[in-house]
XYZ file of C-alpha atoms in Angstrom:
124
model
C 0.014 0.029 0.019
C 2.869 2.365 0.664
C 4.731 1.545 -2.606
C 7.715 -0.088 -0.989
C 9.501 -2.898 -2.817
C 9.157 -5.977 -0.649
C 11.200 -9.171 -0.978
C 10.131 -12.285 0.905
C 12.902 -14.884 1.311
C 12.649 -18.308 2.958
C 11.975 -21.954 2.661
C 8.495 -22.896 1.388
C 7.585 -19.459 0.265
C 4.456 -19.440 -1.956
C 3.832 -16.403 -4.054
C 0.082 -16.657 -3.621
C 0.455 -16.173 0.112
C 1.787 -12.625 -0.371
C 0.608 -9.397 -2.076
C 1.324 -9.401 -5.835
C 3.861 -6.652 -5.565
C 6.008 -8.851 -3.232
C 8.962 -10.499 -4.855
C 9.136 -14.009 -3.462
C 12.277 -16.102 -3.339
C 11.740 -19.675 -2.170
C 14.866 -21.234 -0.865
C 15.530 -24.916 -1.256
C 18.293 -25.581 1.275
C 19.918 -22.549 2.818
C 20.341 -18.816 2.691
C 23.733 -18.977 0.976
C 22.234 -17.678 -2.337
C 20.734 -14.644 -0.708
C 22.345 -11.283 -1.338
C 21.487 -7.908 0.154
C 22.327 -4.712 -1.613
C 24.027 -2.188 0.725
C 21.530 0.052 2.415
C 18.676 -2.431 2.264
C 16.315 -2.713 5.233
C 16.127 -6.327 6.446
C 13.470 -7.631 8.885
C 14.033 -11.242 9.969
C 10.743 -12.882 10.962
C 11.235 -16.504 10.232
C 11.883 -17.919 13.725
C 13.901 -20.775 12.129
C 17.293 -22.350 12.607
C 18.334 -20.394 9.537
C 17.824 -16.973 11.275
C 21.486 -16.597 12.330
C 22.729 -17.111 8.771
C 20.252 -14.507 7.469
C 21.194 -12.010 10.161
C 24.857 -12.503 9.494
C 24.412 -12.029 5.713
C 22.484 -8.790 6.254
C 25.077 -7.397 8.733
C 27.980 -8.299 6.549
C 26.210 -6.727 3.498
C 25.970 -3.402 5.349
C 22.190 -3.336 5.361
C 21.079 0.013 6.604
C 18.815 -1.614 9.188
C 18.550 -5.169 10.408
C 15.731 -6.110 12.837
C 14.335 -9.346 14.214
C 10.804 -10.156 15.113
C 11.126 -11.836 18.481
C 12.511 -11.454 21.863
C 15.697 -9.870 23.138
C 16.651 -13.310 24.406
C 16.267 -14.761 20.869
C 18.496 -11.971 19.477
C 21.132 -12.740 22.114
C 21.003 -16.463 21.102
C 21.423 -15.520 17.366
C 24.447 -13.193 18.267
C 25.984 -15.863 20.507
C 25.545 -18.440 17.690
C 27.375 -16.077 15.369
C 29.947 -15.224 18.188
C 29.123 -11.589 17.546
C 27.683 -10.497 20.856
C 30.772 -8.281 21.585
C 31.694 -7.876 17.952
C 31.524 -4.382 16.472
C 29.365 -4.309 13.260
C 28.445 -1.394 11.047
C 24.673 -1.793 11.678
C 23.315 -2.970 15.017
C 20.675 -5.663 15.294
C 17.320 -4.186 16.421
C 15.153 -6.328 18.589
C 12.319 -6.547 18.634
C 11.495 -5.216 15.141
C 9.079 -2.329 15.120
C 8.165 0.730 17.089
C 7.014 0.047 20.628
C 3.235 0.333 20.489
C 2.655 -2.639 22.810
C 1.719 -4.770 19.893
C 0.120 -8.121 20.785
C -0.988 -9.802 17.521
C 0.406 -10.287 14.093
C -1.478 -7.250 12.572
C -0.279 -4.938 15.312
C 3.340 -6.214 15.016
C 3.135 -5.554 11.217
C 1.925 -2.073 11.869
C 4.771 -1.423 14.294
C 7.344 -2.620 11.703
C 5.810 -0.384 9.074
C 6.039 2.564 11.509
C 9.733 1.694 12.069
C 10.352 1.679 8.291
C 8.605 5.044 7.927
C 10.763 6.508 10.697
C 13.878 5.241 8.900
C 12.708 6.889 5.751
C 12.021 10.132 7.510
C 15.493 10.141 9.117
C 17.296 9.995 5.715
């Protein structure tokens, strides 16, 4: 609705499950083939064992913003897995993704993430 280009990446992605303007990239085995252009905004929302690999790819690619849907505890687990908890990276990992509006359900969480993206756009 806001005209953003959205790319959905993950295993088992079905294009018919997403709006027609979303580019869907179904992965067969791993995230090794995923590339992020510098400056891209990345929101990790999969809650899978592949999350650490995706976060690492985004941080190494100098994404302008990397956020995870989930708890702070989950983010620490991902950073520990990557051995990056005390590692300086060019972009921090934001957890949880979205503006704090006390979101409780998927629609509210999505709204909070859109608000965060709008704030990022405004800051540029």
